[in-house]
Short mmCIF file of C-alpha atoms and ligand atoms in Angstrom, two decimals:
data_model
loop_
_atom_site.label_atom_id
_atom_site.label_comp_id
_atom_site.label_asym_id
_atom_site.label_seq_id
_atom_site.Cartn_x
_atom_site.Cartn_y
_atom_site.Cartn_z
CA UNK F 1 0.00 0.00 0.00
CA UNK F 2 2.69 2.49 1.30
CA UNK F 3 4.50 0.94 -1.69
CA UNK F 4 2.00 1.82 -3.97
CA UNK F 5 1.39 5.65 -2.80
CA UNK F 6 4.91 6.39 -3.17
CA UNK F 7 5.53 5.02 -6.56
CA UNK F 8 2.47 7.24 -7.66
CA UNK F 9 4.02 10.01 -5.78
CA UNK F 10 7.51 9.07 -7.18
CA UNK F 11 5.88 9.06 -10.90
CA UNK F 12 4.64 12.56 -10.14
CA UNK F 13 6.80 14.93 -8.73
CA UNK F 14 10.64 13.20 -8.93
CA UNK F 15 12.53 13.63 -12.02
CA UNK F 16 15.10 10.86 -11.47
CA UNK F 17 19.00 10.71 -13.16
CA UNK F 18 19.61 8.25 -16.05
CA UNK F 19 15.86 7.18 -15.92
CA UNK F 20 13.33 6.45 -18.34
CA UNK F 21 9.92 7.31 -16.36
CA UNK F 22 7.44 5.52 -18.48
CA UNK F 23 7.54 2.19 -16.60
CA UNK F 24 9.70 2.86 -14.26
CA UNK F 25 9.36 1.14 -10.83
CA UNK F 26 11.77 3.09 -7.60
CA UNK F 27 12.96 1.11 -4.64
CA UNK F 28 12.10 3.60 -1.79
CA UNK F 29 14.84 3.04 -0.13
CA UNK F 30 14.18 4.24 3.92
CA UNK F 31 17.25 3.50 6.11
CA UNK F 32 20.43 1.46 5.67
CA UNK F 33 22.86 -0.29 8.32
CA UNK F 34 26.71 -1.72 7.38
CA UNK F 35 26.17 -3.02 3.86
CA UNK F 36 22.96 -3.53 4.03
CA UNK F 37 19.61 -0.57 3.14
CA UNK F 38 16.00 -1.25 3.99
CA UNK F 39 13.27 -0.37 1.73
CA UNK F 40 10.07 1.37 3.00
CA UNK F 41 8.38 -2.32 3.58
CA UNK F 42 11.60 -3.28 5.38
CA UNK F 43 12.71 -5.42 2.52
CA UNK F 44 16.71 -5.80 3.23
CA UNK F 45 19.17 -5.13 -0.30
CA UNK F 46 23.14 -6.46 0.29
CA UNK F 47 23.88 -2.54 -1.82
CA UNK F 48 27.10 -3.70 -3.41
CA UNK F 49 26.51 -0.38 -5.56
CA UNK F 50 27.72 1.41 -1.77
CA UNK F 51 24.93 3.91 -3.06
CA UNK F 52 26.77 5.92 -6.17
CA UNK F 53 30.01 4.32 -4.92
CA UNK F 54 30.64 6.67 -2.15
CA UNK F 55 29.19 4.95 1.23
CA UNK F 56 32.92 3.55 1.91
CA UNK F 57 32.41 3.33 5.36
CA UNK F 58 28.59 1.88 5.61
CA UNK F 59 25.50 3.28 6.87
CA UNK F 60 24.48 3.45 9.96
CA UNK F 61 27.72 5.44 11.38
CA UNK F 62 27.11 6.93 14.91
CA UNK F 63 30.56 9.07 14.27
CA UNK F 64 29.53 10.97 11.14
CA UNK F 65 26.28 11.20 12.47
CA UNK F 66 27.68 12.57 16.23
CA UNK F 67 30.11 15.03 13.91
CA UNK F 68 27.71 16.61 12.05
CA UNK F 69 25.01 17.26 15.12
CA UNK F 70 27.88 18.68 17.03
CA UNK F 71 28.68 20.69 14.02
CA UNK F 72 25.07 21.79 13.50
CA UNK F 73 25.28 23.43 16.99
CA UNK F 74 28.36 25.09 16.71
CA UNK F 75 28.01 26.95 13.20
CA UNK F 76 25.72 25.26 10.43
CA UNK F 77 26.91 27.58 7.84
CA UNK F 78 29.55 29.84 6.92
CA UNK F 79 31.16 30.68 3.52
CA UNK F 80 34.81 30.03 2.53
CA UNK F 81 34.77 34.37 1.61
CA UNK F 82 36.03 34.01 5.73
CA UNK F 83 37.52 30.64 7.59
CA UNK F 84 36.38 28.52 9.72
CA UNK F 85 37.67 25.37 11.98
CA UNK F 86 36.12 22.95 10.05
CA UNK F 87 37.39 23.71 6.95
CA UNK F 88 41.15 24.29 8.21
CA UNK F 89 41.20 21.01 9.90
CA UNK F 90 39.95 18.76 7.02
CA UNK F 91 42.45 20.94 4.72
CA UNK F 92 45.03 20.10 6.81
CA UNK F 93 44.01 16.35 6.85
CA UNK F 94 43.80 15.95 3.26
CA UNK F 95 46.91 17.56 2.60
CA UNK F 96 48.63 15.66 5.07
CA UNK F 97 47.40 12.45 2.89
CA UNK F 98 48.41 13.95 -0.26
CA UNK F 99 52.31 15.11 -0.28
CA UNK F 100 52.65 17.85 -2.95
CA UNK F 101 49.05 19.25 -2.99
CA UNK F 102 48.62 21.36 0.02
CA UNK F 103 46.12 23.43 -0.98
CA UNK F 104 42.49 22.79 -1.10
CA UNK F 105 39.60 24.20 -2.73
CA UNK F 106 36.44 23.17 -1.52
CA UNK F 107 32.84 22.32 -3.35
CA UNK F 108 29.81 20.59 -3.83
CA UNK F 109 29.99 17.20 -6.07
CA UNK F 110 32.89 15.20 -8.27
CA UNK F 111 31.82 17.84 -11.39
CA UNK F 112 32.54 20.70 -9.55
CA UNK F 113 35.69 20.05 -8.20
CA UNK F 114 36.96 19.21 -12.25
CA UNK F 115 35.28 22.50 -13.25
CA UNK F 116 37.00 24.01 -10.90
CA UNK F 117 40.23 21.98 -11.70
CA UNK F 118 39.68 23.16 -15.35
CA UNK F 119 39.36 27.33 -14.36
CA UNK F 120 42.47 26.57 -12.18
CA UNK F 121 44.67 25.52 -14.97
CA UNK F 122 43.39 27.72 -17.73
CA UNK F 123 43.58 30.69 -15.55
CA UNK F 124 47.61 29.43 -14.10
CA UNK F 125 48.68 29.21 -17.76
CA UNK F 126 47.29 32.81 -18.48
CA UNK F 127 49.28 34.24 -15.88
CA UNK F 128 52.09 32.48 -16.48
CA UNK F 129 52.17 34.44 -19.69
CA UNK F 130 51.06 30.98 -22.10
CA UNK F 131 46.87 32.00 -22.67
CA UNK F 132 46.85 29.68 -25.58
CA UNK F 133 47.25 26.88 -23.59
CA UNK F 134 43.83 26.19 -22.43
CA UNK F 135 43.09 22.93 -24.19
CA UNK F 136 42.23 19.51 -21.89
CA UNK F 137 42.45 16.70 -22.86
CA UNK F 138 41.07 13.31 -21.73
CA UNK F 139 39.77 9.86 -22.77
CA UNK F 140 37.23 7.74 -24.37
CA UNK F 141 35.19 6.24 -21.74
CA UNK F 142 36.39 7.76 -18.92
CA UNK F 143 34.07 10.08 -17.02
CA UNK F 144 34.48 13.37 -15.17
CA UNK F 145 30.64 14.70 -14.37
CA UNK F 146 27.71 15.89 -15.73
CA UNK F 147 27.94 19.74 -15.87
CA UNK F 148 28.72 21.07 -19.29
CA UNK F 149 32.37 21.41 -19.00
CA UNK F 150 32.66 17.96 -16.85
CA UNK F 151 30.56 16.68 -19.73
CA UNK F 152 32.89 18.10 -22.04
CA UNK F 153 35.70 16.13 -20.92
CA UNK F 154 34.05 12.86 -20.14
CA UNK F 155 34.88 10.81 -22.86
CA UNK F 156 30.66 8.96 -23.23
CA UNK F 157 29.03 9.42 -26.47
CA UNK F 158 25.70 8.44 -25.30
CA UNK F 159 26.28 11.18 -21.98
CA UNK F 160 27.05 13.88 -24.61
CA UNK F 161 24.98 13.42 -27.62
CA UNK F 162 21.99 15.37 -26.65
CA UNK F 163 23.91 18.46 -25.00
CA UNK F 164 25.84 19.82 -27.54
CA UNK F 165 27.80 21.62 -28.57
CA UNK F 166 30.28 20.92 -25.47
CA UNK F 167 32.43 23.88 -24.29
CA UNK F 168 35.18 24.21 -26.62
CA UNK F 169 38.99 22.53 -26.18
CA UNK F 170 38.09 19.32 -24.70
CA UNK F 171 39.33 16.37 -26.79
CA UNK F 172 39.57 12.71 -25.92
CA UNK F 173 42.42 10.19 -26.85
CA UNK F 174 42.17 6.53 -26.04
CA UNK F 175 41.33 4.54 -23.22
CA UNK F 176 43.91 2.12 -21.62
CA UNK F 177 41.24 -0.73 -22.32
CA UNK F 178 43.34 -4.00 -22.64
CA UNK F 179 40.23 -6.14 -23.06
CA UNK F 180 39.48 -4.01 -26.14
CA UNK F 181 42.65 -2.87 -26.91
CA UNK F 182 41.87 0.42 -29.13
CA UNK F 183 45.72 -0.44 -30.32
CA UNK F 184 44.41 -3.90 -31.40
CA UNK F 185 47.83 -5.15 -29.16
CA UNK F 186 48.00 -9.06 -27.16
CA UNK F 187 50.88 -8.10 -25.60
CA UNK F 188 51.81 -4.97 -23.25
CA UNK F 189 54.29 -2.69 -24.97
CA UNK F 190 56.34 -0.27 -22.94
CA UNK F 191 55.48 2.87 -23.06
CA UNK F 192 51.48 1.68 -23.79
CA UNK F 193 50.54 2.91 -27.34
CA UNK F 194 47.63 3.85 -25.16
CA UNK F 195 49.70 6.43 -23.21
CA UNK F 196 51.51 7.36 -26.02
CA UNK F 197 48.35 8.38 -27.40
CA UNK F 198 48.34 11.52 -25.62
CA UNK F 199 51.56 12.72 -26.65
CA UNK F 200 50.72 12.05 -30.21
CA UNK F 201 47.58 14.51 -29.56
CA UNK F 202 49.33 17.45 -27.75
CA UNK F 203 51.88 17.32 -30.42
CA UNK F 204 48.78 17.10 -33.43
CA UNK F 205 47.58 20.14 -31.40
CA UNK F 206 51.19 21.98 -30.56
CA UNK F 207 51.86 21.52 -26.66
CA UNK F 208 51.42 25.64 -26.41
CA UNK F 209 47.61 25.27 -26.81
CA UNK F 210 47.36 22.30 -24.32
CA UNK F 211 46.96 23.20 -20.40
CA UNK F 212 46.30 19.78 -18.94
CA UNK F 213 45.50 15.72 -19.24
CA UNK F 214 42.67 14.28 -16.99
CA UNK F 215 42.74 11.22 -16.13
CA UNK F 216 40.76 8.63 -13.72
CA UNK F 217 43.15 6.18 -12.36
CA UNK F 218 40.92 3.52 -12.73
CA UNK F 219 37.82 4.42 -15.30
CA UNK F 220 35.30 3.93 -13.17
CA UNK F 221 31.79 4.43 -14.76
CA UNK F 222 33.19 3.87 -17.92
CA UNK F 223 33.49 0.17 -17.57
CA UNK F 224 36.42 -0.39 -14.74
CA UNK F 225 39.72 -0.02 -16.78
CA UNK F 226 42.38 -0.56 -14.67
CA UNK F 227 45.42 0.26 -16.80
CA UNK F 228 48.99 -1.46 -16.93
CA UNK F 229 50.94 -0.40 -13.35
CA UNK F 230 53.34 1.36 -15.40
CA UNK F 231 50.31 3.89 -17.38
CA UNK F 232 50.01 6.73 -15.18
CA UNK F 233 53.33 7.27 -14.50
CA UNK F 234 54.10 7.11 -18.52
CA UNK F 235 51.16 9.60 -18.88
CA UNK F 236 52.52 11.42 -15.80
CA UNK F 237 55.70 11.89 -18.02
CA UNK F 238 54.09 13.00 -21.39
CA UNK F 239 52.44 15.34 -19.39
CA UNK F 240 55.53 16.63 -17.76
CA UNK F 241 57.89 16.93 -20.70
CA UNK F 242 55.06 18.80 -23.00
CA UNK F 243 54.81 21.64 -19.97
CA UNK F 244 50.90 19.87 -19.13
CA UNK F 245 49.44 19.70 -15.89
CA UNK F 246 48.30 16.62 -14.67
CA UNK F 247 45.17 16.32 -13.06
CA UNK F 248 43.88 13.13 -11.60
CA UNK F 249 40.34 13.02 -11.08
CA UNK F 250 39.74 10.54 -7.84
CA UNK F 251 36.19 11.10 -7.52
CA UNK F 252 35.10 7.92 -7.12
CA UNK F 253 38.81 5.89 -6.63
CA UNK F 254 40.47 7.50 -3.17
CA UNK F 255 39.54 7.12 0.37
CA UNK F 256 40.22 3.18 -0.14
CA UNK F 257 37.96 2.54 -3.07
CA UNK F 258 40.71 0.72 -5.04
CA UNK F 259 43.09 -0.67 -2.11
CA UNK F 260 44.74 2.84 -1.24
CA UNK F 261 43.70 6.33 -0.17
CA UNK F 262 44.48 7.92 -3.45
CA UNK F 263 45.04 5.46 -5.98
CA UNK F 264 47.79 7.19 -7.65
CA UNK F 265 49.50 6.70 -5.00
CA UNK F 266 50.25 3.35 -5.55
CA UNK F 267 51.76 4.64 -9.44
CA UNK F 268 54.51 6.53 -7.47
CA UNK F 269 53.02 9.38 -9.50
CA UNK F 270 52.76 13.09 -8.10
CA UNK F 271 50.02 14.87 -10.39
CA UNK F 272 49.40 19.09 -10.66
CA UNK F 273 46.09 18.75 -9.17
CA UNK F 274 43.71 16.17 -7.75
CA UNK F 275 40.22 16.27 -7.51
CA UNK F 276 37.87 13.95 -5.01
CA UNK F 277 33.95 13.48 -4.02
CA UNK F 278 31.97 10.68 -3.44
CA UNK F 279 34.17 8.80 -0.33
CA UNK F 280 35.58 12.24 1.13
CA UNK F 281 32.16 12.09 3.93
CA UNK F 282 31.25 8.63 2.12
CA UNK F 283 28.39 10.39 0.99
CA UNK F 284 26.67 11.00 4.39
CA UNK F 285 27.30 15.14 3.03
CA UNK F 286 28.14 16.39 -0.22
CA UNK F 287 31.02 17.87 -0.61
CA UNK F 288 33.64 18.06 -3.13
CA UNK F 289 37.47 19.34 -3.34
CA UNK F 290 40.29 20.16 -5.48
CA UNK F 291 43.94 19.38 -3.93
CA UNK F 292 46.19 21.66 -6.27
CA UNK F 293 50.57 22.10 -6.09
CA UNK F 294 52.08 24.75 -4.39
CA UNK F 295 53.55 25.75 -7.80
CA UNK F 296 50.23 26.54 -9.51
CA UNK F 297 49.03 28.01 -5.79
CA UNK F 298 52.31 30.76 -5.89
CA UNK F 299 50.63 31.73 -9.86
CA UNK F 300 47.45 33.07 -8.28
CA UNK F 301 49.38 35.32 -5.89
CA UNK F 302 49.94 39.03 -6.48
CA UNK F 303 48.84 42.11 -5.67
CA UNK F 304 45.30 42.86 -3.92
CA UNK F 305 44.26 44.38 -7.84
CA UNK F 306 46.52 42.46 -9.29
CA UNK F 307 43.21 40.00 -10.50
CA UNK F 308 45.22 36.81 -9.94
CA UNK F 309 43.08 35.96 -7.52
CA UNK F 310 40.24 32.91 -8.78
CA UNK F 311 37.75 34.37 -9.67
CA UNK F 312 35.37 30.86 -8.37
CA UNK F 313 32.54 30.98 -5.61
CA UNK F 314 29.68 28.35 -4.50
CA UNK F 315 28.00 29.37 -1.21
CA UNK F 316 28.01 26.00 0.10
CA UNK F 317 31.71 24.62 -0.72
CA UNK F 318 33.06 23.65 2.13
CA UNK F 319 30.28 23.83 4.38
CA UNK F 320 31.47 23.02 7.68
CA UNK F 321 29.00 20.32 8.90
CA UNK F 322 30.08 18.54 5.18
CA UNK F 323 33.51 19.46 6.21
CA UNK F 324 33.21 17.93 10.05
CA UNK F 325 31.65 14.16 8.78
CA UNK F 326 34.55 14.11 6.08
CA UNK F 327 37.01 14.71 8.91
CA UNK F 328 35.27 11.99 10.98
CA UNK F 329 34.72 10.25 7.83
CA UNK F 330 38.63 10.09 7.11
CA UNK F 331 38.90 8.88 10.90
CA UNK F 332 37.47 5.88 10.37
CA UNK F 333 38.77 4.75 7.22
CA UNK F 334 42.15 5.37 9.21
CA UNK F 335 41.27 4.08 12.52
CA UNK F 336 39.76 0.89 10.83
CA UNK F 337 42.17 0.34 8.01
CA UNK F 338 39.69 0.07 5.42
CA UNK F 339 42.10 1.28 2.87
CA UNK F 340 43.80 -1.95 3.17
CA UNK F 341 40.74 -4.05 3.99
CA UNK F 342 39.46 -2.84 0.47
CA UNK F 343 42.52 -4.68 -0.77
CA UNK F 344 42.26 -7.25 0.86
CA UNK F 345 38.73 -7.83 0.02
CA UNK F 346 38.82 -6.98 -3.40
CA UNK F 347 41.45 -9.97 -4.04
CA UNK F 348 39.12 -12.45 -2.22
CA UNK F 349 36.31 -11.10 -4.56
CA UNK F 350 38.22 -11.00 -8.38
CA UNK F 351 39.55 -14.72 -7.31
CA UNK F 352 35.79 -16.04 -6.09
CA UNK F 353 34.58 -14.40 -9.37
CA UNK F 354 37.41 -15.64 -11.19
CA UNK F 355 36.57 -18.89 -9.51
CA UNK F 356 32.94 -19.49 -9.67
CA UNK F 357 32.58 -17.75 -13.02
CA UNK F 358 35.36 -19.47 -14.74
CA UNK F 359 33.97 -21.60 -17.94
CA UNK F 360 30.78 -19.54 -18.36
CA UNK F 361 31.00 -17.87 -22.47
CA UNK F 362 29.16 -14.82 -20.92
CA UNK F 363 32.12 -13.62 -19.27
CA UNK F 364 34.36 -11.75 -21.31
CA UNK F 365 36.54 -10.32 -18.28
CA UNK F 366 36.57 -10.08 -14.94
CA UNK F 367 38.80 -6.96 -13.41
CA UNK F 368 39.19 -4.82 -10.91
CA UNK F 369 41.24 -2.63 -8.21
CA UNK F 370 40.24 -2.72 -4.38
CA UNK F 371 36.50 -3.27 -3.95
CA UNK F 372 35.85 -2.04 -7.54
CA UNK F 373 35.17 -4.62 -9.48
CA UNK F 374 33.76 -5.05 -13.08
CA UNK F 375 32.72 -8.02 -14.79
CA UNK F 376 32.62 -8.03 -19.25
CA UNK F 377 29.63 -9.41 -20.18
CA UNK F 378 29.89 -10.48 -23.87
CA UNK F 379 27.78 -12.75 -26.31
CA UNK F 380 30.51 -15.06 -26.21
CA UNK F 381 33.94 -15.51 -25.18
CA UNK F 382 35.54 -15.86 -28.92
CA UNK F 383 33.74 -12.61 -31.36
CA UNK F 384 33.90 -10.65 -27.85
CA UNK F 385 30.27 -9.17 -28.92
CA UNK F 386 28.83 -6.72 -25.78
CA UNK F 387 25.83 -8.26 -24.42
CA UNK F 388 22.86 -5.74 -25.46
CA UNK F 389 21.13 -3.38 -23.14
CA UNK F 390 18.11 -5.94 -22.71
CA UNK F 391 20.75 -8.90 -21.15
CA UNK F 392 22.12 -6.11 -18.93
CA UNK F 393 18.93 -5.27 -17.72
CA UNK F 394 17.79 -9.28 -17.01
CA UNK F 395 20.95 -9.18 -15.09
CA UNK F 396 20.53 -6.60 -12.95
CA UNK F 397 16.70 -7.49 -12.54
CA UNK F 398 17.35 -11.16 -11.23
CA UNK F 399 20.29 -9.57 -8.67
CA UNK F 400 17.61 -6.68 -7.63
CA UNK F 401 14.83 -10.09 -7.02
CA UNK F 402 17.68 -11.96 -4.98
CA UNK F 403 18.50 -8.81 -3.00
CA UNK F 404 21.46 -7.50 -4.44
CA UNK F 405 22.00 -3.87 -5.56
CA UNK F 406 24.83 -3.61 -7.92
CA UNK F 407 25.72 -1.47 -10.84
CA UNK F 408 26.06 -1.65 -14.67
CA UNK F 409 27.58 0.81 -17.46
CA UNK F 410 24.52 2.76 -18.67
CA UNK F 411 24.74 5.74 -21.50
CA UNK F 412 28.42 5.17 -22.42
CA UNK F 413 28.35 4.12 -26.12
CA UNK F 414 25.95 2.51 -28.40
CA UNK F 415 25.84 -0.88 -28.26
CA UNK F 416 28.61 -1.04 -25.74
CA UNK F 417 27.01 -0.60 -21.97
CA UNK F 418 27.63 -4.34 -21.06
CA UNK F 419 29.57 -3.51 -17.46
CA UNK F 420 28.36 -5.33 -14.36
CA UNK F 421 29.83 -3.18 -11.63
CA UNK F 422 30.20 -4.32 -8.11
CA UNK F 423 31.74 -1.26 -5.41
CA UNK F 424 30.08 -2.26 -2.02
CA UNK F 425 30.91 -0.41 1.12
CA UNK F 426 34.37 -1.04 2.64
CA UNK F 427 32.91 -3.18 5.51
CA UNK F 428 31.47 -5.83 3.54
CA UNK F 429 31.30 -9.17 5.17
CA UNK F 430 32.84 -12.09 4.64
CA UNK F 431 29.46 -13.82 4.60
CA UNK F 432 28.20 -10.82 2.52
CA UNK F 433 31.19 -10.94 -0.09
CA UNK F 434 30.12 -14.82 -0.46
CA UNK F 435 26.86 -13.65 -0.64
CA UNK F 436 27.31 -11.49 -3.38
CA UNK F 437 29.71 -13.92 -5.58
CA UNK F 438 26.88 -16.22 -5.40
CA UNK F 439 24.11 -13.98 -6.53
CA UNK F 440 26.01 -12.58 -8.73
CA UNK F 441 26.94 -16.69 -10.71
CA UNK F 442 24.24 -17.61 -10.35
CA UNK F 443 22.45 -14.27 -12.23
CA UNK F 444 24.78 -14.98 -15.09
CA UNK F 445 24.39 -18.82 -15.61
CA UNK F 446 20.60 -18.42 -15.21
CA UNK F 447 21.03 -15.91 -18.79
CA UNK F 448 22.75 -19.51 -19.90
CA UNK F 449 20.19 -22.07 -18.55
CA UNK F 450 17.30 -19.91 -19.82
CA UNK F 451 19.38 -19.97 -23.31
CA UNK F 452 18.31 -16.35 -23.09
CA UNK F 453 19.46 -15.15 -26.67
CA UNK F 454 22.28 -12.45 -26.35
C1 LIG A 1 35.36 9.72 -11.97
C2 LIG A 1 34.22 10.65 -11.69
N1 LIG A 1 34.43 11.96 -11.75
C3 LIG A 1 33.45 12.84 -11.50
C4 LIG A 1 32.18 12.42 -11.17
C5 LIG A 1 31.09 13.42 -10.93
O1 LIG A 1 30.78 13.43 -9.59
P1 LIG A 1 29.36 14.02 -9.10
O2 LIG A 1 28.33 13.03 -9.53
O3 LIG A 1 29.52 14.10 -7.62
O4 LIG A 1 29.19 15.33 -9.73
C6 LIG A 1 31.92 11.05 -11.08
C7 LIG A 1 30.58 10.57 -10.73
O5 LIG A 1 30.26 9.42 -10.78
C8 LIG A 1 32.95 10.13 -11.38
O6 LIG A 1 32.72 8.82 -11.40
#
């Protein structure tokens, strides 16, 4: 009944992301504990989506929840024009966990903190007397947000199509996809004709008209391309002999997402700017930042006229009750070492998958980083064919009957959305991470036993 009202409700007045309405049936989702969230007739989901990827510490936290009350009392709201404690603290924190970037701009969401990445490095290479060099470049597939000039760099045909034209000077080069190689390579090469890729563009475009390379360390939405261990720091090294800023967009990757806080960190790579979101206050507040160099910090000093200054507001970046849960936040991914229990349990699930799924055609690949997993789901092993949008859709409907939440590649490129995406919370079970392996097998040999045609 309940069910019922809000569905009619839902269909009324919510306009939803990524959703077709007509025919559309919401979970109402009402309260969620560990892994686990409760719909409004206290049906129980294992979310091994961790909401949008960003609950890395599970629901249910009395810290983050004790942080931001206390922080509600205190001050609920001041700008960034002034200072306050909450703010300095978690700018301190962050820049503590990222050597090289000690400054931090805060915002909203993962798009705004690449905007602002994007005005940062446009306006640096003004004042450091190169304005031609505004140009950013970035890759097919990957996936920087959904305002226009996040859009513009996110490298989704099926995201863009509709919104064009893009803000100028964004251009995408290839994707470090070794499943697909866009190189048509079996074997790594050193440097990765994928890396090199990037050079070849800044020189097509002359490296005085390019400001910067963005790049996800993993793709994330894009299909979960984790690249060779040597990528980044070969694109880390275009960038720096072409006079490029790097910026590495960890939206969705740091605060243990793929086995380490930052995940270039484990590439030995220092980038120009880095840019975070979703597991900053693991999504209990919104809040964005951009962690920027001392180097490109020292361009926007001068004089109080001088109009150095960025010229970049949002009333509510760096709120400081967002700002208090992502300090508390941080706390416990420290205190509990989920950083490394993301590792940890990220190997346990690739080798179950590996394990369980190992024989079934369906699977084309099976890859991951930390507790971001995806799984290739293909018409069959040999041609490599993407399973359609339909078979995706069976899939995620028989997890969604057996409980599980999970994710799949949705508006990336025609005929080429065929991702099964698994990124639950940091604290998943071992019983839960069995759980899930099993669903998930199961789900894909019952598109075999029902010889559903792919
Ligand atoms: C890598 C990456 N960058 C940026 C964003 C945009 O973040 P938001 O949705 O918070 O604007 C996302 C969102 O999924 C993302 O995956």
């Amino acid at each position: 009944m309940w069910g019922e009202q809000a569905e009619s409700q839902d269909f009324s007045y919510l306009w939803h992301p990524l959703t077709q309405h007509r025919g559309f049936h919401p979970l109402v989702i009402e309260r969620g504990q560990g892994s686990t969230v409760y719909d409004i007739e206290d049906r129980a989901f294992l979310d091994a989506a961790a909401g949008l990827w960003c609950v890395n510490v599970g629901y249910g936290r009395s810290e983050l929840i004790e942080a931001a009350t206390r922080q509600m009392s205190m001050l609920p709201y001041y700008p960034l024009v002034q200072s306050h404690p909450a703010a300095l603290h978690l700018a301190e924190r962050l820049a503590d966990l990222l050597p090289g970037l000690p400054h931090l701009y805060f915002s909203n969401s993962g798009s705004e903190a690449n905007e602002i990445a994007f005005k940062i490095v446009r306006q640096y290479w003004k004042q450091m007397g190169q304005p031609a060099k505004v140009k950013i470049l970035s890759r097919h597939r990957g996936y920087h947000g959904s305002t226009l000039g996040a859009l513009s760099a996110t490298g989704q045909t099926e995201r863009r199509r509709d919104y064009e034209p893009l803000v100028p000077g964004f251009i995408q080069v290839s994707a470090p996809y070794c499943y697909r190689c866009p190189f048509l390579q079996t074997m790594p090469t050193t440097p990765h004709q994928c890396a090199l890729d990037f050079e070849r563009r800044i020189q097509i475009e002359g490296p005085e008209t390019v400001a910067a390379i963005i790049v996800e360390p993993v793709v994330a939405g894009g299909g979960v391309l984790v690249p060779p261990d040597d990528y980044l720091m070969a694109v880390a090294e275009i960038a720096r002999r072409n006079q490029v800023k790097l910026i590495v967009d960890e939206v969705v990757t740091a605060f243990g997402r793929t086995g380490d806080m930052f995940a270039h960190q484990r590439y030995g790579v220092t980038p120009d700017v880095v840019t975070m979101a979703k597991g900053l206050a693991s999504g209990y507040m919104p809040i964005g930042a951009t962690a920027v160099s001392d180097e490109i910090f020292q361009a926007f000093l001068g004089d109080v006229d001088s109009g150095r200054h960025l010229r970049h507001v949002n009333t509510f970046g760096g709120h400081p009750v967002a700002a208090a849960v992502s300090l508390a936040n941080i706390d416990v991914i420290v205190r509990e070492d989920l950083v490394q229990r993301s590792r940890q349990q990220g190997e346990r699930l690739l080798k179950f998958l590996s394990e369980s799924l190992v024989g079934l055609d369906q699977v084309g690949d099976i890859r991951g980083r930390g507790l971001l997993v995806g799984i290739e789901i293909v018409q069959d092993r040999a041609s490599k064919t993407s399973a359609p949008n339909h078979i995706m859709r069976t899939l995620a409907r028989y997890l969604l009957d057996h409980n599980i939440l999970a994710g799949k590649s949705t508006d990336v490129e025609a005929d080429h959305n065929n991702i099964l995406m698994l990124a639950p919370p940091l604290v998943i079970s071992d019983n839960e991470l069995e759980q899930l392996v099993d669903t998930v097998t199961a789900a894909i040999r019952s598109l075999s036993r029902e010889n559903a045609k792919l």
